[in-house]
Amino acid sequence: MLSDVIEYLICPKCGSGLTMGDGVVSCGDGHSYDVARQGYVNLMPGTPKGSALGDTAAMVDARAEFLRRGHYSALARSVSDEAARTAHDMPDGCVVDVGAGTGYYLTEILDSLPERFGLALDASKYSARRAARCHERAGAVVCDAWQMLPIRSGAATLVVNVFAPRNAVEVHRILGPEGHLVVVTPTTDHLGSLVNALDLVTVDELKEERLEEKLGGRFRLVRRTPIEFLMSLGHPDVEALVAMGPSAWHTDRGEIRSRIAALPDPVEGTASVALSVYEPH
């Protein structure tokens, strides 16, 4: 719940600590933010009321359905195992999932770390609505990963980033000196057969190099583990997979459905990612 993690949050306007009130979060300087009825708080400064950033409602619904069917459960287990290995004996601090989506991975992590509380950060209010209810020890916040994160400096013992943007400066600031950053990125082989058949957005061949460029000045790579697993996907699964990712912004739904109809049912797809662990300099 949000009240369990309020101690880790700061005001996005002045940087002061926040406290919970009756349906509102506020700081000592008089800035206040309404808590949505779903339980999350929007701490994105300057966002016009009613505007929507990040993933759309349709994208979030597609992601929730795809993940509910268990296709990425092997990846979730790998992330939670790494989190437990990394943060088990670390000093006090919360787990922060930057670009948390529905809170799917954060849920697995908190189950493996029963003494920790978690914060799900995402730019999409539709994601935050779901993440606010993902776990009894989690709170959800709408914010922009490219701006100042509304979290106290050094408050996190573990920052997780799965298929999401990462701001090295801010992640370094909120991470404790003995904390770790866990990043999951797709390789160029990720969903390769489906990408080719459906003409989806491809993974940058220099993605790993760009990741090191962004993080190298503030983080040291501890280890990197390749993860691959085969998935059997029915046509509804494939449609959800396309609708939940970056290709949703660049494809016509009717055309994608026609291409999917021409595939075998079910069709095999291979998930191929790199799980990287970093520590701050």
PDB file of C-alpha atoms in Angstrom:
ATOM      1  CA  MET A   1       0.000   0.000   0.000  1.00  0.00           C
ATOM      2  CA  LEU A   2       1.050   3.577  -0.610  1.00  0.00           C
ATOM      3  CA  SER A   3       1.114   4.314   3.131  1.00  0.00           C
ATOM      4  CA  ASP A   4       3.795   1.645   3.593  1.00  0.00           C
ATOM      5  CA  VAL A   5       6.208   3.349   1.192  1.00  0.00           C
ATOM      6  CA  ILE A   6       5.433   7.024   1.811  1.00  0.00           C
ATOM      7  CA  GLU A   7       8.647   7.381   3.845  1.00  0.00           C
ATOM      8  CA  TYR A   8      10.675   6.786   0.681  1.00  0.00           C
ATOM      9  CA  LEU A   9       8.911   9.439  -1.424  1.00  0.00           C
ATOM     10  CA  ILE A  10       9.704  13.118  -1.918  1.00  0.00           C
ATOM     11  CA  CYS A  11       7.817  16.029  -3.409  1.00  0.00           C
ATOM     12  CA  PRO A  12       8.629  16.432  -7.120  1.00  0.00           C
ATOM     13  CA  LYS A  13       8.410  20.223  -6.822  1.00  0.00           C
ATOM     14  CA  CYS A  14      10.602  20.965  -3.799  1.00  0.00           C
ATOM     15  CA  GLY A  15      12.219  17.667  -2.806  1.00  0.00           C
ATOM     16  CA  SER A  16      10.738  17.656   0.718  1.00  0.00           C
ATOM     17  CA  GLY A  17       9.486  14.484   2.359  1.00  0.00           C
ATOM     18  CA  LEU A  18       5.864  13.489   1.914  1.00  0.00           C
ATOM     19  CA  THR A  19       3.194  12.390   4.372  1.00  0.00           C
ATOM     20  CA  MET A  20      -0.156  10.670   3.909  1.00  0.00           C
ATOM     21  CA  GLY A  21      -3.413  12.380   4.668  1.00  0.00           C
ATOM     22  CA  ASP A  22      -7.033  11.578   3.948  1.00  0.00           C
ATOM     23  CA  GLY A  23      -6.889  10.810   0.217  1.00  0.00           C
ATOM     24  CA  VAL A  24      -3.941  13.124  -0.306  1.00  0.00           C
ATOM     25  CA  VAL A  25      -0.152  13.122  -0.170  1.00  0.00           C
ATOM     26  CA  SER A  26       1.512  16.386   0.853  1.00  0.00           C
ATOM     27  CA  CYS A  27       4.805  17.982   1.870  1.00  0.00           C
ATOM     28  CA  GLY A  28       5.684  20.586   4.488  1.00  0.00           C
ATOM     29  CA  ASP A  29       5.860  23.349   1.867  1.00  0.00           C
ATOM     30  CA  GLY A  30       2.193  22.972   1.044  1.00  0.00           C
ATOM     31  CA  HIS A  31       2.365  20.963  -2.181  1.00  0.00           C
ATOM     32  CA  SER A  32      -0.292  18.257  -2.280  1.00  0.00           C
ATOM     33  CA  TYR A  33      -1.210  15.395  -4.606  1.00  0.00           C
ATOM     34  CA  ASP A  34      -4.470  13.491  -4.708  1.00  0.00           C
ATOM     35  CA  VAL A  35      -4.376   9.742  -4.196  1.00  0.00           C
ATOM     36  CA  ALA A  36      -6.404   8.082  -6.960  1.00  0.00           C
ATOM     37  CA  ARG A  37      -9.243   5.801  -5.921  1.00  0.00           C
ATOM     38  CA  GLN A  38      -7.202   2.863  -7.264  1.00  0.00           C
ATOM     39  CA  GLY A  39      -4.511   3.659  -4.682  1.00  0.00           C
ATOM     40  CA  TYR A  40      -1.698   5.260  -6.692  1.00  0.00           C
ATOM     41  CA  VAL A  41      -0.427   8.851  -6.628  1.00  0.00           C
ATOM     42  CA  ASN A  42       0.627  10.979  -9.603  1.00  0.00           C
ATOM     43  CA  LEU A  43       3.917  12.730  -8.800  1.00  0.00           C
ATOM     44  CA  MET A  44       4.667  13.887 -12.321  1.00  0.00           C
ATOM     45  CA  PRO A  45       5.046  17.678 -12.119  1.00  0.00           C
ATOM     46  CA  GLY A  46       3.464  19.811 -14.785  1.00  0.00           C
ATOM     47  CA  THR A  47       1.169  17.119 -16.186  1.00  0.00           C
ATOM     48  CA  PRO A  48      -2.133  18.688 -17.256  1.00  0.00           C
ATOM     49  CA  LYS A  49      -5.138  17.167 -15.530  1.00  0.00           C
ATOM     50  CA  GLY A  50      -6.710  14.468 -17.683  1.00  0.00           C
ATOM     51  CA  SER A  51      -3.641  13.986 -19.872  1.00  0.00           C
ATOM     52  CA  ALA A  52      -2.167  10.528 -20.364  1.00  0.00           C
ATOM     53  CA  LEU A  53       1.472   9.589 -20.841  1.00  0.00           C
ATOM     54  CA  GLY A  54       3.143   6.228 -21.278  1.00  0.00           C
ATOM     55  CA  ASP A  55       1.305   3.093 -22.335  1.00  0.00           C
ATOM     56  CA  THR A  56      -2.345   3.366 -23.274  1.00  0.00           C
ATOM     57  CA  ALA A  57      -5.163   1.503 -21.558  1.00  0.00           C
ATOM     58  CA  ALA A  58      -5.282  -0.971 -24.454  1.00  0.00           C
ATOM     59  CA  MET A  59      -1.543  -1.655 -24.225  1.00  0.00           C
ATOM     60  CA  VAL A  60      -1.736  -2.224 -20.481  1.00  0.00           C
ATOM     61  CA  ASP A  61      -4.737  -4.538 -20.846  1.00  0.00           C
ATOM     62  CA  ALA A  62      -2.859  -6.550 -23.488  1.00  0.00           C
ATOM     63  CA  ARG A  63       0.214  -6.816 -21.258  1.00  0.00           C
ATOM     64  CA  ALA A  64      -1.820  -7.902 -18.262  1.00  0.00           C
ATOM     65  CA  GLU A  65      -3.525 -10.614 -20.302  1.00  0.00           C
ATOM     66  CA  PHE A  66      -0.278 -11.883 -21.856  1.00  0.00           C
ATOM     67  CA  LEU A  67       1.487 -12.021 -18.499  1.00  0.00           C
ATOM     68  CA  ARG A  68      -1.540 -13.626 -16.825  1.00  0.00           C
ATOM     69  CA  ARG A  69      -1.157 -16.557 -19.213  1.00  0.00           C
ATOM     70  CA  GLY A  70       2.324 -17.208 -17.814  1.00  0.00           C
ATOM     71  CA  HIS A  71       4.396 -16.812 -20.962  1.00  0.00           C
ATOM     72  CA  TYR A  72       7.033 -14.711 -19.168  1.00  0.00           C
ATOM     73  CA  SER A  73       6.895 -16.596 -15.873  1.00  0.00           C
ATOM     74  CA  ALA A  74      10.383 -18.031 -16.463  1.00  0.00           C
ATOM     75  CA  LEU A  75      11.744 -14.519 -16.839  1.00  0.00           C
ATOM     76  CA  ALA A  76       9.911 -13.329 -13.722  1.00  0.00           C
ATOM     77  CA  ARG A  77      11.449 -16.197 -11.734  1.00  0.00           C
ATOM     78  CA  SER A  78      14.920 -15.332 -12.999  1.00  0.00           C
ATOM     79  CA  VAL A  79      14.486 -11.689 -12.012  1.00  0.00           C
ATOM     80  CA  SER A  80      13.137 -12.549  -8.553  1.00  0.00           C
ATOM     81  CA  ASP A  81      15.901 -15.123  -7.975  1.00  0.00           C
ATOM     82  CA  GLU A  82      18.508 -12.507  -8.862  1.00  0.00           C
ATOM     83  CA  ALA A  83      16.806  -9.956  -6.628  1.00  0.00           C
ATOM     84  CA  ALA A  84      16.773 -12.364  -3.689  1.00  0.00           C
ATOM     85  CA  ARG A  85      20.411 -13.236  -4.269  1.00  0.00           C
ATOM     86  CA  THR A  86      21.403  -9.569  -4.525  1.00  0.00           C
ATOM     87  CA  ALA A  87      19.293  -7.871  -1.864  1.00  0.00           C
ATOM     88  CA  HIS A  88      18.785 -10.566   0.787  1.00  0.00           C
ATOM     89  CA  ASP A  89      21.535  -9.397   3.136  1.00  0.00           C
ATOM     90  CA  MET A  90      21.633  -5.763   2.038  1.00  0.00           C
ATOM     91  CA  PRO A  91      20.933  -2.827   4.398  1.00  0.00           C
ATOM     92  CA  ASP A  92      17.406  -1.524   4.864  1.00  0.00           C
ATOM     93  CA  GLY A  93      15.845   0.044   1.805  1.00  0.00           C
ATOM     94  CA  CYS A  94      13.030  -0.423  -0.659  1.00  0.00           C
ATOM     95  CA  VAL A  95      12.841  -2.155  -4.025  1.00  0.00           C
ATOM     96  CA  VAL A  96      12.137   0.270  -6.872  1.00  0.00           C
ATOM     97  CA  ASP A  97      10.862  -0.979 -10.221  1.00  0.00           C
ATOM     98  CA  VAL A  98      11.380   1.762 -12.820  1.00  0.00           C
ATOM     99  CA  GLY A  99       8.957   1.253 -15.691  1.00  0.00           C
ATOM    100  CA  ALA A 100       7.069  -1.304 -13.625  1.00  0.00           C
ATOM    101  CA  GLY A 101       4.032  -1.661 -15.867  1.00  0.00           C
ATOM    102  CA  THR A 102       1.416  -3.729 -14.083  1.00  0.00           C
ATOM    103  CA  GLY A 103       3.830  -4.676 -11.281  1.00  0.00           C
ATOM    104  CA  TYR A 104       4.234  -8.227 -12.573  1.00  0.00           C
ATOM    105  CA  TYR A 105       7.967  -8.488 -11.859  1.00  0.00           C
ATOM    106  CA  LEU A 106       7.798  -6.471  -8.638  1.00  0.00           C
ATOM    107  CA  THR A 107       5.232  -8.933  -7.284  1.00  0.00           C
ATOM    108  CA  GLU A 108       7.612 -11.848  -7.837  1.00  0.00           C
ATOM    109  CA  ILE A 109      10.474  -9.913  -6.263  1.00  0.00           C
ATOM    110  CA  LEU A 110       8.545  -8.955  -3.120  1.00  0.00           C
ATOM    111  CA  ASP A 111       7.436 -12.556  -2.692  1.00  0.00           C
ATOM    112  CA  SER A 112      11.117 -13.527  -2.648  1.00  0.00           C
ATOM    113  CA  LEU A 113      12.032 -10.687  -0.249  1.00  0.00           C
ATOM    114  CA  PRO A 114       9.409 -10.824   2.535  1.00  0.00           C
ATOM    115  CA  GLU A 115      11.052  -8.049   4.589  1.00  0.00           C
ATOM    116  CA  ARG A 116      11.102  -5.473   1.784  1.00  0.00           C
ATOM    117  CA  PHE A 117       8.616  -2.919   0.501  1.00  0.00           C
ATOM    118  CA  GLY A 118       8.366  -1.987  -3.160  1.00  0.00           C
ATOM    119  CA  LEU A 119       7.657   1.029  -5.336  1.00  0.00           C
ATOM    120  CA  ALA A 120       6.255   0.634  -8.849  1.00  0.00           C
ATOM    121  CA  LEU A 121       7.120   3.660 -10.990  1.00  0.00           C
ATOM    122  CA  ASP A 122       5.563   4.189 -14.405  1.00  0.00           C
ATOM    123  CA  ALA A 123       4.578   7.066 -16.677  1.00  0.00           C
ATOM    124  CA  SER A 124       1.228   5.433 -17.464  1.00  0.00           C
ATOM    125  CA  LYS A 125      -1.677   5.964 -15.100  1.00  0.00           C
ATOM    126  CA  TYR A 126      -3.239   2.824 -16.553  1.00  0.00           C
ATOM    127  CA  SER A 127      -0.218   0.813 -15.453  1.00  0.00           C
ATOM    128  CA  ALA A 128      -0.254   2.481 -12.037  1.00  0.00           C
ATOM    129  CA  ARG A 129      -3.889   1.504 -11.514  1.00  0.00           C
ATOM    130  CA  ARG A 130      -2.920  -2.151 -11.762  1.00  0.00           C
ATOM    131  CA  ALA A 131       0.456  -1.857 -10.015  1.00  0.00           C
ATOM    132  CA  ALA A 132      -1.182  -0.237  -6.985  1.00  0.00           C
ATOM    133  CA  ARG A 133      -2.900  -3.568  -6.328  1.00  0.00           C
ATOM    134  CA  CYS A 134      -0.090  -5.900  -7.396  1.00  0.00           C
ATOM    135  CA  HIS A 135       1.168  -6.682  -3.875  1.00  0.00           C
ATOM    136  CA  GLU A 136       0.264  -5.837  -0.287  1.00  0.00           C
ATOM    137  CA  ARG A 137       3.768  -4.406   0.275  1.00  0.00           C
ATOM    138  CA  ALA A 138       3.882  -2.284  -2.884  1.00  0.00           C
ATOM    139  CA  GLY A 139       2.902   1.289  -3.693  1.00  0.00           C
ATOM    140  CA  ALA A 140       2.498   2.781  -7.174  1.00  0.00           C
ATOM    141  CA  VAL A 141       3.578   6.209  -8.401  1.00  0.00           C
ATOM    142  CA  VAL A 142       3.109   7.908 -11.764  1.00  0.00           C
ATOM    143  CA  CYS A 143       6.312   9.699 -12.765  1.00  0.00           C
ATOM    144  CA  ASP A 144       8.642  10.249 -15.700  1.00  0.00           C
ATOM    145  CA  ALA A 145      11.784   8.101 -15.720  1.00  0.00           C
ATOM    146  CA  TRP A 146      13.649  10.866 -17.566  1.00  0.00           C
ATOM    147  CA  GLN A 147      12.951  13.481 -14.896  1.00  0.00           C
ATOM    148  CA  MET A 148      13.820  13.543 -11.199  1.00  0.00           C
ATOM    149  CA  LEU A 149      12.463  10.395  -9.575  1.00  0.00           C
ATOM    150  CA  PRO A 150      10.309  11.317  -6.541  1.00  0.00           C
ATOM    151  CA  ILE A 151      12.327   9.096  -4.206  1.00  0.00           C
ATOM    152  CA  ARG A 152      14.733   9.976  -1.395  1.00  0.00           C
ATOM    153  CA  SER A 153      18.423   9.799  -2.221  1.00  0.00           C
ATOM    154  CA  GLY A 154      19.859   6.436  -1.190  1.00  0.00           C
ATOM    155  CA  ALA A 155      16.431   5.023  -0.298  1.00  0.00           C
ATOM    156  CA  ALA A 156      16.614   1.979  -2.587  1.00  0.00           C
ATOM    157  CA  THR A 157      18.549  -1.166  -1.885  1.00  0.00           C
ATOM    158  CA  LEU A 158      17.549  -2.572  -5.275  1.00  0.00           C
ATOM    159  CA  VAL A 159      16.417  -0.900  -8.498  1.00  0.00           C
ATOM    160  CA  VAL A 160      14.892  -3.098 -11.190  1.00  0.00           C
ATOM    161  CA  ASN A 161      14.419  -2.156 -14.821  1.00  0.00           C
ATOM    162  CA  VAL A 162      12.748  -4.657 -17.167  1.00  0.00           C
ATOM    163  CA  PHE A 163      12.251  -3.629 -20.809  1.00  0.00           C
ATOM    164  CA  ALA A 164      11.990   0.016 -19.725  1.00  0.00           C
ATOM    165  CA  PRO A 165      13.813   3.368 -19.937  1.00  0.00           C
ATOM    166  CA  ARG A 166      16.593   3.990 -17.448  1.00  0.00           C
ATOM    167  CA  ASN A 167      17.962   7.288 -16.199  1.00  0.00           C
ATOM    168  CA  ALA A 168      21.474   6.534 -14.937  1.00  0.00           C
ATOM    169  CA  VAL A 169      21.816   9.796 -13.014  1.00  0.00           C
ATOM    170  CA  GLU A 170      18.573   9.394 -11.073  1.00  0.00           C
ATOM    171  CA  VAL A 171      18.932   5.651 -10.501  1.00  0.00           C
ATOM    172  CA  HIS A 172      22.395   6.278  -9.090  1.00  0.00           C
ATOM    173  CA  ARG A 173      21.005   8.987  -6.788  1.00  0.00           C
ATOM    174  CA  ILE A 174      18.210   6.887  -5.284  1.00  0.00           C
ATOM    175  CA  LEU A 175      20.328   3.753  -4.903  1.00  0.00           C
ATOM    176  CA  GLY A 176      22.162   3.164  -1.639  1.00  0.00           C
ATOM    177  CA  PRO A 177      25.968   2.774  -1.835  1.00  0.00           C
ATOM    178  CA  GLU A 178      25.688  -0.989  -1.286  1.00  0.00           C
ATOM    179  CA  GLY A 179      22.649  -1.391  -3.508  1.00  0.00           C
ATOM    180  CA  HIS A 180      22.354  -2.938  -6.946  1.00  0.00           C
ATOM    181  CA  LEU A 181      20.659  -2.262 -10.254  1.00  0.00           C
ATOM    182  CA  VAL A 182      19.116  -5.197 -12.152  1.00  0.00           C
ATOM    183  CA  VAL A 183      18.412  -4.570 -15.836  1.00  0.00           C
ATOM    184  CA  VAL A 184      16.665  -6.841 -18.343  1.00  0.00           C
ATOM    185  CA  THR A 185      17.128  -6.011 -22.024  1.00  0.00           C
ATOM    186  CA  PRO A 186      16.107  -7.928 -25.154  1.00  0.00           C
ATOM    187  CA  THR A 187      18.778  -9.301 -27.448  1.00  0.00           C
ATOM    188  CA  THR A 188      18.614  -9.080 -31.241  1.00  0.00           C
ATOM    189  CA  ASP A 189      17.254 -12.658 -31.221  1.00  0.00           C
ATOM    190  CA  HIS A 190      14.294 -11.807 -28.992  1.00  0.00           C
ATOM    191  CA  LEU A 191      11.092 -13.091 -30.645  1.00  0.00           C
ATOM    192  CA  GLY A 192      13.063 -13.215 -33.889  1.00  0.00           C
ATOM    193  CA  SER A 193      10.715 -15.445 -35.898  1.00  0.00           C
ATOM    194  CA  LEU A 194       7.676 -13.362 -34.963  1.00  0.00           C
ATOM    195  CA  VAL A 195       9.474 -10.088 -35.621  1.00  0.00           C
ATOM    196  CA  ASN A 196      10.299 -11.239 -39.140  1.00  0.00           C
ATOM    197  CA  ALA A 197       6.896 -12.749 -39.903  1.00  0.00           C
ATOM    198  CA  LEU A 198       4.929  -9.762 -38.608  1.00  0.00           C
ATOM    199  CA  ASP A 199       7.380  -6.992 -39.513  1.00  0.00           C
ATOM    200  CA  LEU A 200       7.620  -5.756 -35.925  1.00  0.00           C
ATOM    201  CA  VAL A 201       9.975  -3.218 -34.367  1.00  0.00           C
ATOM    202  CA  THR A 202      13.468  -4.712 -34.149  1.00  0.00           C
ATOM    203  CA  VAL A 203      16.020  -4.517 -31.336  1.00  0.00           C
ATOM    204  CA  ASP A 204      18.933  -2.160 -31.913  1.00  0.00           C
ATOM    205  CA  GLU A 205      22.043  -4.228 -32.680  1.00  0.00           C
ATOM    206  CA  LEU A 206      24.067  -1.784 -30.561  1.00  0.00           C
ATOM    207  CA  LYS A 207      21.658  -1.933 -27.612  1.00  0.00           C
ATOM    208  CA  GLU A 208      24.140  -3.595 -25.271  1.00  0.00           C
ATOM    209  CA  GLU A 209      26.860  -1.083 -26.163  1.00  0.00           C
ATOM    210  CA  ARG A 210      24.473   1.825 -25.657  1.00  0.00           C
ATOM    211  CA  LEU A 211      23.474   0.407 -22.270  1.00  0.00           C
ATOM    212  CA  GLU A 212      27.106   0.365 -21.172  1.00  0.00           C
ATOM    213  CA  GLU A 213      27.602   3.922 -22.438  1.00  0.00           C
ATOM    214  CA  LYS A 214      24.633   5.157 -20.398  1.00  0.00           C
ATOM    215  CA  LEU A 215      25.513   3.309 -17.206  1.00  0.00           C
ATOM    216  CA  GLY A 216      29.292   3.022 -17.404  1.00  0.00           C
ATOM    217  CA  GLY A 217      30.100   6.351 -15.806  1.00  0.00           C
ATOM    218  CA  ARG A 218      28.129   5.578 -12.641  1.00  0.00           C
ATOM    219  CA  PHE A 219      27.785   1.797 -12.513  1.00  0.00           C
ATOM    220  CA  ARG A 220      30.057  -1.213 -12.769  1.00  0.00           C
ATOM    221  CA  LEU A 221      28.810  -4.422 -14.377  1.00  0.00           C
ATOM    222  CA  VAL A 222      28.906  -7.271 -11.830  1.00  0.00           C
ATOM    223  CA  ARG A 223      27.550 -10.048 -14.031  1.00  0.00           C
ATOM    224  CA  ARG A 224      25.416 -10.611 -17.102  1.00  0.00           C
ATOM    225  CA  THR A 225      23.328 -13.733 -17.646  1.00  0.00           C
ATOM    226  CA  PRO A 226      21.759 -14.717 -20.972  1.00  0.00           C
ATOM    227  CA  ILE A 227      18.223 -16.109 -20.657  1.00  0.00           C
ATOM    228  CA  GLU A 228      16.358 -17.922 -23.418  1.00  0.00           C
ATOM    229  CA  PHE A 229      13.176 -19.944 -23.348  1.00  0.00           C
ATOM    230  CA  LEU A 230      10.702 -21.232 -25.887  1.00  0.00           C
ATOM    231  CA  MET A 231       7.045 -20.226 -25.780  1.00  0.00           C
ATOM    232  CA  SER A 232       4.048 -21.836 -27.458  1.00  0.00           C
ATOM    233  CA  LEU A 233       1.736 -18.986 -28.419  1.00  0.00           C
ATOM    234  CA  GLY A 234      -1.799 -19.147 -29.709  1.00  0.00           C
ATOM    235  CA  HIS A 235      -3.012 -16.425 -32.048  1.00  0.00           C
ATOM    236  CA  PRO A 236      -4.614 -14.413 -29.183  1.00  0.00           C
ATOM    237  CA  ASP A 237      -1.267 -14.579 -27.342  1.00  0.00           C
ATOM    238  CA  VAL A 238       0.597 -13.247 -30.360  1.00  0.00           C
ATOM    239  CA  GLU A 239      -1.915 -10.444 -30.793  1.00  0.00           C
ATOM    240  CA  ALA A 240      -1.522  -9.472 -27.124  1.00  0.00           C
ATOM    241  CA  LEU A 241       2.263  -9.631 -27.431  1.00  0.00           C
ATOM    242  CA  VAL A 242       2.217  -7.176 -30.329  1.00  0.00           C
ATOM    243  CA  ALA A 243      -0.347  -4.912 -28.669  1.00  0.00           C
ATOM    244  CA  MET A 244       1.598  -4.580 -25.411  1.00  0.00           C
ATOM    245  CA  GLY A 245       4.956  -3.504 -26.853  1.00  0.00           C
ATOM    246  CA  PRO A 246       6.521  -0.755 -28.959  1.00  0.00           C
ATOM    247  CA  SER A 247       5.114  -2.213 -32.167  1.00  0.00           C
ATOM    248  CA  ALA A 248       1.645  -1.167 -30.964  1.00  0.00           C
ATOM    249  CA  TRP A 249       2.569   2.422 -31.852  1.00  0.00           C
ATOM    250  CA  HIS A 250       3.678   1.536 -35.386  1.00  0.00           C
ATOM    251  CA  THR A 251       1.313  -1.139 -36.712  1.00  0.00           C
ATOM    252  CA  ASP A 252      -2.243  -1.318 -37.998  1.00  0.00           C
ATOM    253  CA  ARG A 253      -4.316  -3.681 -35.884  1.00  0.00           C
ATOM    254  CA  GLY A 254      -6.264  -5.093 -38.826  1.00  0.00           C
ATOM    255  CA  GLU A 255      -3.128  -5.738 -40.827  1.00  0.00           C
ATOM    256  CA  ILE A 256      -1.436  -7.432 -37.864  1.00  0.00           C
ATOM    257  CA  ARG A 257      -4.443  -9.687 -37.360  1.00  0.00           C
ATOM    258  CA  SER A 258      -4.262 -10.745 -41.015  1.00  0.00           C
ATOM    259  CA  ARG A 259      -0.584 -11.581 -40.676  1.00  0.00           C
ATOM    260  CA  ILE A 260      -1.171 -13.488 -37.455  1.00  0.00           C
ATOM    261  CA  ALA A 261      -3.959 -15.503 -39.125  1.00  0.00           C
ATOM    262  CA  ALA A 262      -1.394 -16.783 -41.641  1.00  0.00           C
ATOM    263  CA  LEU A 263       0.833 -18.197 -38.882  1.00  0.00           C
ATOM    264  CA  PRO A 264       0.591 -21.726 -37.448  1.00  0.00           C
ATOM    265  CA  ASP A 265      -1.643 -21.949 -34.386  1.00  0.00           C
ATOM    266  CA  PRO A 266       0.033 -22.278 -31.966  1.00  0.00           C
ATOM    267  CA  VAL A 267       3.311 -20.743 -33.135  1.00  0.00           C
ATOM    268  CA  GLU A 268       6.649 -21.052 -31.376  1.00  0.00           C
ATOM    269  CA  GLY A 269       8.476 -17.940 -30.203  1.00  0.00           C
ATOM    270  CA  THR A 270      11.818 -17.683 -28.437  1.00  0.00           C
ATOM    271  CA  ALA A 271      12.368 -15.114 -25.720  1.00  0.00           C
ATOM    272  CA  SER A 272      15.999 -14.007 -25.615  1.00  0.00           C
ATOM    273  CA  VAL A 273      17.157 -11.454 -23.058  1.00  0.00           C
ATOM    274  CA  ALA A 274      20.169 -10.411 -21.036  1.00  0.00           C
ATOM    275  CA  LEU A 275      19.867 -10.030 -17.253  1.00  0.00           C
ATOM    276  CA  SER A 276      22.559  -7.639 -16.033  1.00  0.00           C
ATOM    277  CA  VAL A 277      23.493  -6.715 -12.473  1.00  0.00           C
ATOM    278  CA  TYR A 278      25.322  -3.467 -11.685  1.00  0.00           C
ATOM    279  CA  GLU A 279      26.693  -1.813  -8.583  1.00  0.00           C
ATOM    280  CA  PRO A 280      27.210   1.948  -8.222  1.00  0.00           C
ATOM    281  CA  HIS A 281      30.642   3.528  -8.421  1.00  0.00           C
TER     282      HIS A 281
END
